[in-house]
Each structure stands twice: as C-alpha cells, then as structure tokens.
Amino acid sequence: MCQLRSIQNFSKIKDKKVFLRVDFNVPISGGRVSDTTKIEKLEANIKNLLNSNCKIIFASHLGRPQKNGKTGLSLMPVKQMAEKIFNQQIKFLEINQETKQKIDEGKEKLFMLENLRFNPNEETNDQDYAKLLSSFADVYINEAFSCSHRSHASIESITKYIDSYAGSTIIEEVKALEKVFSKSEKPVACLIGGSKISSKIDLIINLMPKMNFMIIGGAMANNFFKNAGFSIGKSLFEKNVENTINKIYVEADKYKCKLILPQDVVCSKKFDQPGVNKKINEVSDDDIILDIGIASTNKIDQILKDSKTVLWNGPFGLFEYDDFANGTNDLSRSIAKYSKKNGLISVAGGGDTFAAIKKSNQQNNFTYISTAGGAFLEWLEGKMLPGLKVLENK
C-alpha cells in the first residue's frame, strides 16, 4: 500500500500560506470554463483551509503553451469561474520575483498563479524554478493526482524545498484504486476499451493476474477480430500487433483470466449514418465497426451482475455520436445499477471514460471515478508516480 504524508489535523497548518497544486487544466470555450468538475471537486478542501485561516495559492497548468503557444491558455477564465464556485475573491498573479511580496502583503485569502507552463522551466523540472515557487508558501499540498505522473517542477522538485503533503483528493484516489488491487473482492471484472492496444498492453498485462474477467471493447477489439481471421471491413485497427495479441492470450491462460470479446457489433458505412447490429462473422468489407452489439452488452451485464469489483477504462464505441453510444451507455448504466443494488465496487478512470459516463448521466452512481488520464493508466500499469513518490512516508 502507498503510504503518503497527509494532513490529519488542519490545526497543524493554521495561519499558514499553502501552495495548492491543483489540476485546473479544464476545457475553455468562448473564454469560459465549459466543465467545472475539477474545480467543484475542491470545494470542501478550500473550506477546510479557509477555516484554518490559511492563505491559499492555487497553482496549475493549462494546455501545452510551449508547443502550441500561449494564446487562449491563460488561467484568467479559470480564476473567474473559481471565484463563483468558491464564492471568494481571488487575486491573480504572474509568476516572478515580486510574487512572494504580493502574497505576503495581500489582504486576500485566495491567490491564483498564471499558467505554470508559461515558463519552460516547469516541464524541465528546473530546480531554480521549483525554489521560486516554494518561496511563495509555508506548506505544499498536492491535490493533482492527474498530474502526478509528470516529473515537473511544481509536482516533484518543489517538494525538496518546502514541507509537502498529499491532499485529500489524492488520498481518496489512491484508496479507491487500491480497492481494485490489494483489497479487491472477487470476482473482479476489468473493462478495457479505447482505440490503441499498443497503449494499453502494459495495463492489460499488469492487471491480468488480479482479474477474473478481462473484457475488451472499442476499436481495440478489432485487432483481435482481425487476428482471428474475421473481416473488420474499413474499421480502425493497428498494424503489427499480432505478437501483442498472442501475449495477451498467453497471460490470460496463465492466470486463468477469462478474456471476453464482443460477439456482435454495430456497423455503418459512414459515421453520420445509423448503424446495423451484426454478428462478428457478418461484417462486410465496406463496414465500419463503431459500437458493440446488443448480445455483447447483455453478456457483459450478466458478468457485472455476478461480480464484486469492476474496473473500467476506455469507451466501447464511438460514443461521441449518439447512434454509436448505446453500448457504452448500457455498460455505464449496468455498472451503476449493480453498484447501487448489489454493492458492486466500481472504479472508472480516464478522460474519455469520464466523459462517456457523464454523457449517460451515471457519474454519481459509481464508487469512484477518476478524471485522471495518464496518471490513472500509469498507476494501473504498476508504475510509481513521481509526484507521489516524493510524498511517501519514509
């Protein structure tokens, strides 16, 4: 189990300046934040810190300014939305040598730094940049699990120069993930979707010994169909993954994990045309597989009904299009149903997965949903995240 330093008693940081590393990397449309989930998630934490008379310095990145330029990537719209959500005035600050004095002398309780990645030294894990950031506060708290797979200055190096702790959202996330691993009740089912098998191979191999069912869906399943000699028409697939697929079968057999593939699919000639439910052996050469079929969702539903724990990563169809969202929506509803009815421990994660669950309006009916993408996957692959490693109890 990952033992992280955390603040058990908020009186310990009473009257302190707190550098709060958050993930406010949120979608912005027309100069406004279009999804406030990540901000709202911190409401209780902010209340606790304010009740302890802390000054809070929000620090986050937004997008990739070093690659795509700074236009449209200021955190000012996030600051404006956070003021509404927290019902508090927030002072917005550029990051420079004068920032510390402005925080020290400021009468405000909440501050927000401009996009950390506007300075290239953030992503190079620069020590001087980390020292500068640490000088703004007395205590560092990491509330950004989703960024903790990055060896960046505000995630890793800063902890060398300031008392540092894992925040409550990170503690909650780690506990939820460990329920799937060290403390999982069996049978355990894992649903892996998405498009690329090459990006999920480490995940599948690491999870196989812990799972009773490995259920593959999405465009990833096309590779298995093609490898087995079935036509996949014009569907998305990856080249040169035969050895990868064979390795998955070997590992499944080794650990007696049942590998489940869709037995029927929804096909169409074009994305903007309704689909037709077909058995795998009925897919024609001009078909595009865009969702799993009714028989497949029914079979998976039965597995979920009999399971005690489920882990889900990756949609099972092109859910952005309503005609091809049924499979993913049905799975989301099944997991939510058995979580409430049978006490199923349900953990889901990944950006697309969260979006898919939210589209089906089941986000409040899972045991835990992670909004993290890369960090969530790396944790499941068995890798220790740099941002958590520096917060371990020694």
XYZ file of C-alpha atoms in Angstrom:
394
model
C 0.000 0.000 0.000
C 1.195 3.506 -0.847
C 1.691 5.392 2.450
C 1.589 9.122 1.768
C 2.189 12.064 4.069
C -1.109 13.806 4.647
C -2.504 16.484 6.921
C -4.571 14.683 9.543
C -5.187 17.785 11.625
C -5.740 21.140 9.929
C -4.716 22.998 13.081
C -1.186 21.949 12.096
C -1.268 24.424 9.210
C -3.300 27.163 10.894
C -2.378 30.651 9.618
C -0.004 29.163 7.021
C 0.434 30.043 3.365
C -0.442 26.929 1.355
C 0.835 26.256 -2.155
C -2.005 24.151 -3.548
C -1.006 22.274 -6.703
C -4.301 21.590 -8.442
C -5.413 20.342 -11.834
C -7.316 23.211 -13.387
C -6.476 22.001 -16.887
C -10.109 22.373 -17.896
C -11.877 22.908 -21.237
C -12.448 26.561 -22.129
C -14.886 27.640 -24.818
C -15.559 31.242 -25.765
C -13.407 32.444 -22.877
C -15.433 30.484 -20.294
C -14.805 27.212 -18.468
C -17.183 24.654 -20.012
C -16.682 21.841 -17.475
C -16.302 22.820 -13.812
C -15.967 19.295 -12.354
C -12.300 19.611 -11.376
C -12.870 22.949 -9.655
C -16.006 21.878 -7.788
C -14.193 18.783 -6.509
C -12.061 21.027 -4.286
C -14.843 22.936 -2.510
C -14.616 21.011 0.777
C -10.808 21.245 0.800
C -10.890 25.001 0.285
C -13.414 25.399 3.096
C -11.155 23.445 5.488
C -8.134 25.561 4.604
C -10.048 28.824 4.963
C -11.407 27.683 8.334
C -7.767 27.274 9.378
C -7.104 30.886 8.338
C -4.755 29.820 5.553
C -3.749 31.823 2.547
C -4.226 29.563 -0.481
C -2.096 29.849 -3.609
C -3.657 27.898 -6.485
C -1.113 26.611 -8.992
C -1.953 24.757 -12.186
C -1.032 24.347 -15.819
C -3.411 24.725 -18.742
C -2.717 23.091 -22.089
C 0.700 22.991 -23.746
C 1.850 26.579 -24.284
C 5.437 25.569 -25.112
C 4.119 23.517 -28.022
C 1.029 25.424 -29.129
C 1.721 28.986 -27.954
C 0.204 30.937 -25.063
C -2.882 32.252 -26.882
C -6.034 31.170 -25.086
C -4.136 29.379 -22.329
C -4.208 31.964 -19.551
C -5.778 30.760 -16.309
C -7.773 34.004 -16.004
C -11.071 32.336 -17.101
C -10.432 29.604 -14.525
C -9.841 32.238 -11.851
C -13.152 33.893 -12.743
C -15.059 30.602 -12.561
C -13.344 29.584 -9.299
C -14.441 32.885 -7.720
C -18.061 31.985 -8.460
C -17.763 28.391 -7.250
C -15.892 29.220 -4.028
C -17.767 32.500 -3.527
C -14.447 34.182 -2.768
C -12.368 36.892 -4.400
C -9.143 35.535 -5.919
C -6.102 37.688 -6.680
C -4.459 36.711 -9.989
C -0.657 36.808 -10.108
C 2.091 36.454 -12.682
C 4.990 34.264 -11.553
C 8.121 36.336 -10.923
C 10.403 37.609 -8.164
C 7.702 40.013 -6.891
C 5.046 37.311 -6.426
C 6.081 36.402 -2.877
C 5.809 40.006 -1.668
C 2.365 40.399 -3.263
C 1.130 37.280 -1.471
C 2.692 38.283 1.852
C 1.222 41.784 1.733
C -2.082 40.865 0.094
C -5.248 41.049 2.176
C -6.924 38.360 0.057
C -7.121 34.750 1.250
C -7.078 33.205 -2.223
C -4.479 33.700 -4.943
C -4.072 32.068 -8.330
C -0.814 31.909 -10.240
C -0.740 32.289 -14.001
C -0.252 29.107 -16.067
C 2.778 27.285 -14.645
C 3.790 26.100 -18.114
C 4.182 29.631 -19.463
C 7.689 29.201 -18.050
C 9.509 26.341 -19.869
C 11.340 25.526 -16.626
C 8.153 23.931 -15.249
C 8.317 20.983 -17.631
C 12.098 20.568 -17.366
C 11.763 20.151 -13.581
C 14.136 23.071 -13.096
C 15.422 23.421 -9.533
C 15.584 27.228 -9.509
C 12.003 27.467 -10.754
C 10.947 24.978 -8.069
C 12.727 27.072 -5.411
C 10.965 30.207 -6.633
C 7.567 28.504 -6.417
C 8.319 27.111 -2.959
C 9.230 30.598 -1.687
C 5.608 31.708 -2.078
C 4.303 29.494 0.747
C 4.981 27.663 4.017
C 3.365 24.362 3.054
C 2.881 22.459 -0.213
C -0.190 20.282 -0.808
C -0.610 18.233 -3.966
C -4.257 17.847 -4.991
C -3.413 16.973 -8.606
C -3.290 13.183 -8.885
C -3.915 13.576 -12.612
C -0.591 15.441 -12.986
C 1.459 13.311 -10.605
C 2.945 11.128 -13.349
C 4.891 14.187 -14.510
C 8.386 14.965 -13.245
C 7.722 18.698 -13.312
C 8.928 21.483 -11.031
C 5.569 22.070 -9.326
C 4.982 18.332 -8.859
C 8.354 16.848 -7.952
C 11.251 19.256 -7.368
C 9.292 21.753 -5.267
C 8.944 19.150 -2.501
C 12.694 19.406 -1.809
C 12.323 22.965 -0.541
C 9.061 23.039 1.438
C 7.033 20.862 3.823
C 4.956 18.764 1.456
C 1.823 16.639 1.754
C -0.675 14.705 -0.326
C -4.093 16.343 -0.386
C -7.350 14.629 0.470
C -8.367 14.106 -3.174
C -5.126 12.212 -3.805
C -5.610 10.121 -0.662
C -9.164 9.343 -1.810
C -7.973 8.375 -5.295
C -5.218 6.081 -4.027
C -7.593 4.350 -1.618
C -10.119 3.796 -4.413
C -7.504 2.310 -6.733
C -6.127 0.072 -4.010
C -9.610 -1.381 -3.525
C -9.239 -2.809 -7.023
C -5.783 -4.197 -6.324
C -4.789 -5.290 -2.848
C -8.266 -5.310 -1.324
C -10.500 -6.284 -4.235
C -13.442 -8.567 -3.624
C -13.734 -11.307 -6.247
C -14.934 -11.930 -8.872
C -13.189 -8.922 -10.420
C -14.036 -7.755 -13.936
C -11.990 -5.321 -15.993
C -13.398 -3.457 -18.991
C -10.743 -2.103 -21.343
C -11.852 -0.037 -24.330
C -10.450 2.701 -26.484
C -8.643 2.510 -29.786
C -4.994 1.514 -29.328
C -3.926 -1.861 -27.998
C -0.280 -0.712 -28.050
C -1.031 1.989 -25.466
C -2.880 -0.446 -23.186
C -0.676 -3.563 -23.351
C 1.252 -2.773 -20.140
C -2.051 -2.078 -18.411
C -3.638 -5.352 -19.550
C -0.596 -7.467 -18.654
C -0.263 -5.874 -15.203
C -3.968 -6.314 -14.433
C -4.321 -9.874 -15.725
C -3.145 -11.666 -12.527
C -5.661 -9.682 -10.467
C -8.712 -10.142 -12.714
C -11.220 -12.931 -13.254
C -12.597 -11.347 -16.434
C -10.768 -9.156 -18.950
C -13.406 -7.648 -21.258
C -12.051 -5.991 -24.411
C -14.109 -3.497 -26.421
C -13.899 -0.406 -28.554
C -11.714 -0.237 -31.643
C -9.124 -2.237 -29.709
C -11.283 -5.352 -30.169
C -10.961 -5.005 -33.957
C -7.368 -6.186 -33.695
C -8.485 -9.401 -32.001
C -11.181 -9.980 -34.648
C -8.688 -9.438 -37.468
C -6.116 -11.674 -35.775
C -8.762 -14.439 -35.566
C -9.461 -14.189 -39.296
C -12.704 -12.186 -39.251
C -13.344 -9.310 -41.626
C -13.391 -5.903 -39.953
C -14.137 -4.023 -43.180
C -12.845 -0.463 -43.064
C -12.670 -0.364 -39.270
C -9.850 1.194 -37.294
C -7.038 -1.224 -36.371
C -3.315 -1.260 -35.618
C -0.642 -2.901 -37.711
C 1.969 -5.340 -36.389
C 0.229 -6.189 -33.112
C -0.061 -9.951 -33.661
C 2.640 -10.741 -31.088
C 0.981 -8.409 -28.597
C -2.367 -10.170 -29.003
C -0.765 -13.586 -28.662
C 0.969 -12.435 -25.475
C -2.379 -11.357 -24.027
C -3.869 -14.786 -24.741
C -0.874 -16.489 -23.113
C -1.130 -14.303 -19.997
C -4.892 -14.861 -19.761
C -4.381 -18.618 -19.885
C -1.514 -18.437 -17.385
C -3.587 -16.593 -14.778
C -6.904 -18.273 -15.645
C -8.424 -14.915 -16.519
C -11.332 -15.202 -18.956
C -10.769 -12.992 -21.986
C -14.126 -11.706 -23.254
C -14.575 -10.164 -26.722
C -17.766 -8.772 -28.294
C -19.805 -11.400 -30.148
C -21.738 -8.821 -32.133
C -21.102 -5.248 -33.225
C -22.856 -2.201 -34.653
C -21.638 -1.314 -38.150
C -22.224 1.557 -40.529
C -20.836 2.746 -43.849
C -20.369 6.286 -42.509
C -20.184 7.990 -39.116
C -23.273 10.077 -39.866
C -25.482 7.106 -40.776
C -27.364 4.864 -38.300
C -25.745 1.521 -37.566
C -26.842 -2.092 -38.049
C -26.342 -4.809 -35.415
C -24.308 -7.707 -36.871
C -22.602 -10.857 -35.649
C -18.823 -10.769 -35.975
C -18.859 -13.143 -38.944
C -21.357 -10.930 -40.799
C -19.201 -7.791 -41.092
C -18.824 -6.826 -44.762
C -15.795 -5.342 -46.490
C -17.261 -1.817 -46.593
C -18.477 -1.810 -42.972
C -17.021 0.282 -40.155
C -17.382 -1.218 -36.663
C -18.457 1.640 -34.373
C -20.046 0.046 -31.291
C -20.628 -3.261 -29.532
C -23.890 -5.080 -30.162
C -26.906 -5.951 -28.036
C -25.898 -9.571 -27.350
C -22.470 -8.400 -26.180
C -23.846 -5.823 -23.754
C -26.260 -8.427 -22.369
C -23.410 -10.882 -21.802
C -21.277 -8.241 -20.090
C -24.273 -7.202 -17.988
C -24.514 -10.767 -16.647
C -20.793 -10.776 -15.771
C -21.191 -7.458 -13.964
C -24.228 -8.756 -12.092
C -22.148 -11.601 -10.646
C -19.015 -9.506 -9.976
C -17.939 -7.873 -6.715
C -15.441 -5.406 -8.199
C -15.171 -3.749 -11.606
C -12.525 -1.517 -13.172
C -13.341 0.370 -16.365
C -11.031 2.268 -18.700
C -11.967 3.301 -22.205
C -15.295 3.617 -24.090
C -16.675 0.637 -26.035
C -17.838 2.594 -29.060
C -17.719 5.947 -30.816
C -19.810 7.414 -28.002
C -19.460 10.992 -29.244
C -22.065 10.032 -31.877
C -25.461 9.164 -30.392
C -26.005 6.312 -32.860
C -22.888 4.574 -31.542
C -23.104 5.435 -27.847
C -25.610 2.734 -26.885
C -23.066 0.071 -25.940
C -21.042 2.406 -23.728
C -24.206 3.908 -22.218
C -25.629 0.450 -21.458
C -22.395 -0.598 -19.723
C -22.386 2.607 -17.704
C -25.972 2.010 -16.611
C -25.271 -1.650 -15.771
C -22.301 -0.771 -13.569
C -24.283 1.991 -11.861
C -27.247 -0.346 -11.325
C -25.209 -3.112 -9.691
C -23.197 -0.613 -7.655
C -26.444 0.521 -6.038
C -28.276 -2.819 -5.993
C -25.511 -5.349 -5.271
C -22.815 -3.201 -3.658
C -20.511 -3.635 -6.655
C -17.241 -1.756 -6.101
C -16.975 0.257 -9.313
C -13.879 2.251 -10.236
C -13.548 4.007 -13.590
C -10.983 6.390 -14.977
C -9.513 8.148 -17.951
C -10.672 11.334 -19.654
C -12.777 9.631 -22.334
C -14.242 7.196 -19.810
C -15.328 10.017 -17.524
C -16.865 11.883 -20.466
C -18.734 8.741 -21.544
C -20.104 8.099 -18.051
C -21.118 11.733 -17.711
C -22.937 11.555 -21.050
C -25.008 8.655 -19.695
C -25.654 10.718 -16.529
C -24.320 7.986 -14.221
C -21.337 9.865 -12.759
C -22.846 9.910 -9.260
C -23.599 6.184 -9.184
C -20.069 4.743 -9.335
C -17.964 4.010 -6.258
C -15.192 6.200 -7.653
C -14.470 7.919 -10.960
C -11.036 9.329 -11.691
C -10.739 12.284 -14.047
C -7.033 11.494 -14.454
C -5.794 10.162 -17.775
C -2.096 9.321 -17.972
C -1.614 9.165 -14.194
C -4.548 6.770 -13.826
C -3.137 4.457 -16.504
C 0.418 4.543 -15.167
C -0.820 3.663 -11.677
C -2.760 0.700 -13.085
C 0.338 -0.352 -15.032
C 2.113 -0.717 -11.689
C 4.336 2.334 -12.052
C 5.116 4.604 -9.106
C 4.158 8.160 -9.968
C 6.975 10.726 -9.404
C 4.592 13.169 -7.723
C 3.523 10.527 -5.195
C 6.952 9.022 -4.647
C 8.224 12.311 -3.180
C 5.260 12.357 -0.764
C 5.782 8.867 0.637
C 6.297 8.399 4.357
C 9.927 7.493 4.848
